[in-house]
Amino acid sequence: GMVELLLGDTRVFSKIISEIVEPKVDRPNEGFLKFKIDVSILSEELQGGIGSHKKVSNEISMIIERFIKGSKY
């Protein structure tokens, strides 16, 4: 599905896609999550250099992934 969140002047769009895949042989009871963040439409402050929005997007993705994996839920 797709969600739009408005909080003051901040607008966030979220799209969720799921897929059932075969588990890894060595970890048959575990799944995985993958995050893709796109901040390319944000302010010009992130557009400082070529690929800078990709770097920010990757860093946010890694933070979210570590937070969820570390939560033990």
mmCIF file of C-alpha atoms in Angstrom:
data_model
loop_
_atom_site.group_PDB
_atom_site.id
_atom_site.type_symbol
_atom_site.label_atom_id
_atom_site.label_comp_id
_atom_site.label_asym_id
_atom_site.label_seq_id
_atom_site.Cartn_x
_atom_site.Cartn_y
_atom_site.Cartn_z
ATOM 1 C CA GLY A 1 0.000 0.000 0.000
ATOM 2 C CA MET A 2 0.872 3.656 0.008
ATOM 3 C CA VAL A 3 0.658 6.210 2.831
ATOM 4 C CA GLU A 4 1.061 9.979 2.935
ATOM 5 C CA LEU A 5 1.905 11.563 6.300
ATOM 6 C CA LEU A 6 1.553 15.301 6.869
ATOM 7 C CA LEU A 7 3.126 16.744 10.016
ATOM 8 C CA GLY A 8 3.291 20.521 9.944
ATOM 9 C CA ASP A 9 5.230 21.499 6.821
ATOM 10 C CA THR A 10 6.701 17.998 6.510
ATOM 11 C CA ARG A 11 5.260 15.547 3.999
ATOM 12 C CA VAL A 12 6.336 11.903 3.887
ATOM 13 C CA PHE A 13 5.245 9.315 1.347
ATOM 14 C CA SER A 14 5.644 5.645 2.124
ATOM 15 C CA LYS A 15 5.166 2.699 -0.185
ATOM 16 C CA ILE A 16 5.341 -0.855 1.062
ATOM 17 C CA ILE A 17 6.048 -3.806 -1.196
ATOM 18 C CA SER A 18 6.251 -7.371 0.042
ATOM 19 C CA GLU A 19 7.404 -10.551 -1.586
ATOM 20 C CA ILE A 20 7.509 -14.144 -0.403
ATOM 21 C CA VAL A 21 10.833 -15.771 -1.198
ATOM 22 C CA GLU A 22 12.445 -19.084 -0.337
ATOM 23 C CA PRO A 23 14.467 -18.861 2.907
ATOM 24 C CA LYS A 24 18.199 -19.426 3.006
ATOM 25 C CA VAL A 25 19.163 -23.067 3.506
ATOM 26 C CA ASP A 26 21.355 -22.317 6.543
ATOM 27 C CA ARG A 27 18.636 -20.152 8.224
ATOM 28 C CA PRO A 28 15.271 -21.664 7.278
ATOM 29 C CA ASN A 29 13.348 -19.958 10.119
ATOM 30 C CA GLU A 30 14.581 -16.432 9.460
ATOM 31 C CA GLY A 31 13.414 -13.814 7.011
ATOM 32 C CA PHE A 32 14.827 -10.451 6.042
ATOM 33 C CA LEU A 33 13.817 -6.845 5.562
ATOM 34 C CA LYS A 34 15.121 -4.482 2.940
ATOM 35 C CA PHE A 35 14.691 -0.717 3.008
ATOM 36 C CA LYS A 36 15.024 1.740 0.168
ATOM 37 C CA ILE A 37 14.909 5.415 1.070
ATOM 38 C CA ASP A 38 14.726 8.154 -1.567
ATOM 39 C CA VAL A 39 15.447 11.709 -0.450
ATOM 40 C CA SER A 40 16.155 13.068 -3.929
ATOM 41 C CA ILE A 41 13.089 15.331 -3.817
ATOM 42 C CA LEU A 42 14.198 17.080 -0.622
ATOM 43 C CA SER A 43 15.576 20.591 -0.364
ATOM 44 C CA GLU A 44 18.571 21.790 -2.328
ATOM 45 C CA GLU A 45 20.722 21.409 0.808
ATOM 46 C CA LEU A 46 21.026 17.701 0.017
ATOM 47 C CA GLN A 47 21.720 18.366 -3.643
ATOM 48 C CA GLY A 48 25.212 19.680 -2.794
ATOM 49 C CA GLY A 49 27.080 17.253 -5.007
ATOM 50 C CA ILE A 50 26.504 14.454 -7.423
ATOM 51 C CA GLY A 51 25.223 11.462 -5.521
ATOM 52 C CA SER A 52 24.941 13.270 -2.169
ATOM 53 C CA HIS A 53 21.235 12.428 -1.921
ATOM 54 C CA LYS A 54 22.107 8.774 -2.567
ATOM 55 C CA LYS A 55 24.599 8.856 0.294
ATOM 56 C CA VAL A 56 21.999 10.326 2.660
ATOM 57 C CA SER A 57 19.404 7.785 1.457
ATOM 58 C CA ASN A 58 21.807 4.881 2.078
ATOM 59 C CA GLU A 59 22.732 6.155 5.552
ATOM 60 C CA ILE A 60 19.058 6.501 6.573
ATOM 61 C CA SER A 61 18.347 3.000 5.236
ATOM 62 C CA MET A 62 21.203 1.521 7.273
ATOM 63 C CA ILE A 63 20.081 3.322 10.454
ATOM 64 C CA ILE A 64 16.508 2.037 10.103
ATOM 65 C CA GLU A 65 17.725 -1.485 9.358
ATOM 66 C CA ARG A 66 20.053 -1.521 12.399
ATOM 67 C CA PHE A 67 17.303 -0.111 14.618
ATOM 68 C CA ILE A 68 14.774 -2.789 13.566
ATOM 69 C CA LYS A 69 17.269 -5.661 13.746
ATOM 70 C CA GLY A 70 18.526 -4.495 17.138
ATOM 71 C CA SER A 71 15.016 -4.223 18.569
ATOM 72 C CA LYS A 72 14.665 -8.035 18.882
ATOM 73 C CA TYR A 73 11.090 -7.871 17.524
#
